[in-house]
Coordinates of C-alpha atoms in Angstrom, one line a residue:
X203 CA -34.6 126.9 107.9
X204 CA -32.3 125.9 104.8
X205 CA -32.3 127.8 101.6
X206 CA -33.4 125.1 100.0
X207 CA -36.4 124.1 97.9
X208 CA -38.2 120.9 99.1
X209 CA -39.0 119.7 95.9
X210 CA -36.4 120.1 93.7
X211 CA -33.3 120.6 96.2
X212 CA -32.2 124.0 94.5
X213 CA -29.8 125.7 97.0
X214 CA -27.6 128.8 96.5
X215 CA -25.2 128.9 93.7
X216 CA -21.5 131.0 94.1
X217 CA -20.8 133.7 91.9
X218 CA -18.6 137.1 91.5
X219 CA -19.9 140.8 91.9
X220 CA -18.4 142.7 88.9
X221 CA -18.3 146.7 89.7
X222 CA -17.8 149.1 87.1
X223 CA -14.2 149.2 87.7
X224 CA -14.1 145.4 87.1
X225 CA -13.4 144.6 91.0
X226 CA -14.4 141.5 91.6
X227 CA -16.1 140.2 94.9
X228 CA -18.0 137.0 96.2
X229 CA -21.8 136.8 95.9
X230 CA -24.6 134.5 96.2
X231 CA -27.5 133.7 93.6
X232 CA -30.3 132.4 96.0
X233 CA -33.3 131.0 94.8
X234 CA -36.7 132.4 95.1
X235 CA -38.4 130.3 97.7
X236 CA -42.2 130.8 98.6
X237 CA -43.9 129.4 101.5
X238 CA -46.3 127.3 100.2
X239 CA -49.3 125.0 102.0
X240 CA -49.1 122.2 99.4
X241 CA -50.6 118.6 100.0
X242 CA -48.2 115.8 101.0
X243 CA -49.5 112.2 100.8
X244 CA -53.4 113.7 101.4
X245 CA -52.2 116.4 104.2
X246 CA -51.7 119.8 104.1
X247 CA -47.8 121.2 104.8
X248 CA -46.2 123.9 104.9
X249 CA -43.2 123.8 102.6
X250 CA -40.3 126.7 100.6
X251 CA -40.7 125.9 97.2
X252 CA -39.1 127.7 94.5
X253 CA -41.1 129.2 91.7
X254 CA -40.0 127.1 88.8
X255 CA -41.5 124.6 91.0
X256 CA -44.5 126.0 91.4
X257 CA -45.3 127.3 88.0
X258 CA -44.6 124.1 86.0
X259 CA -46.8 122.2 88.5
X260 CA -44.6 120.3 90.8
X261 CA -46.6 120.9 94.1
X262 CA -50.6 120.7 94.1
X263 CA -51.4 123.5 96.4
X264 CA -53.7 122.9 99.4
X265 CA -56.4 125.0 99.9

């Protein structure tokens, strides 16, 4: 399964960890996908959505 919301295609952006000392490592921001039974053309699906998605009201949630 991709890291990767099925609405709005966010994926993982590529950043540095900064320690205290100012070393300076790779690190990932993910995205905060939720699984999330919404309806697709009149069906219910299982989809990761993230929840910028969900909270503006992108994906009408099946129930």
């Amino acid at each position: 399964m991709a890291k990767e919301c099925a609405v709005c295609g966010k994926t993982k952006v590529m950043g540095n960890q900064i320690s205290h000392s100012h070393r300076v490592s790779k690190r990932a921001f993910r995205p905060n996908l939720q699984p999330v039974r919404a309806l697709i053309n009149g069906a219910a699906k299982r989809l990761q959505v993230c929840t910028r998605c969900i909270r503006s009201g992108k994906v009408q949630k099946a129930l």
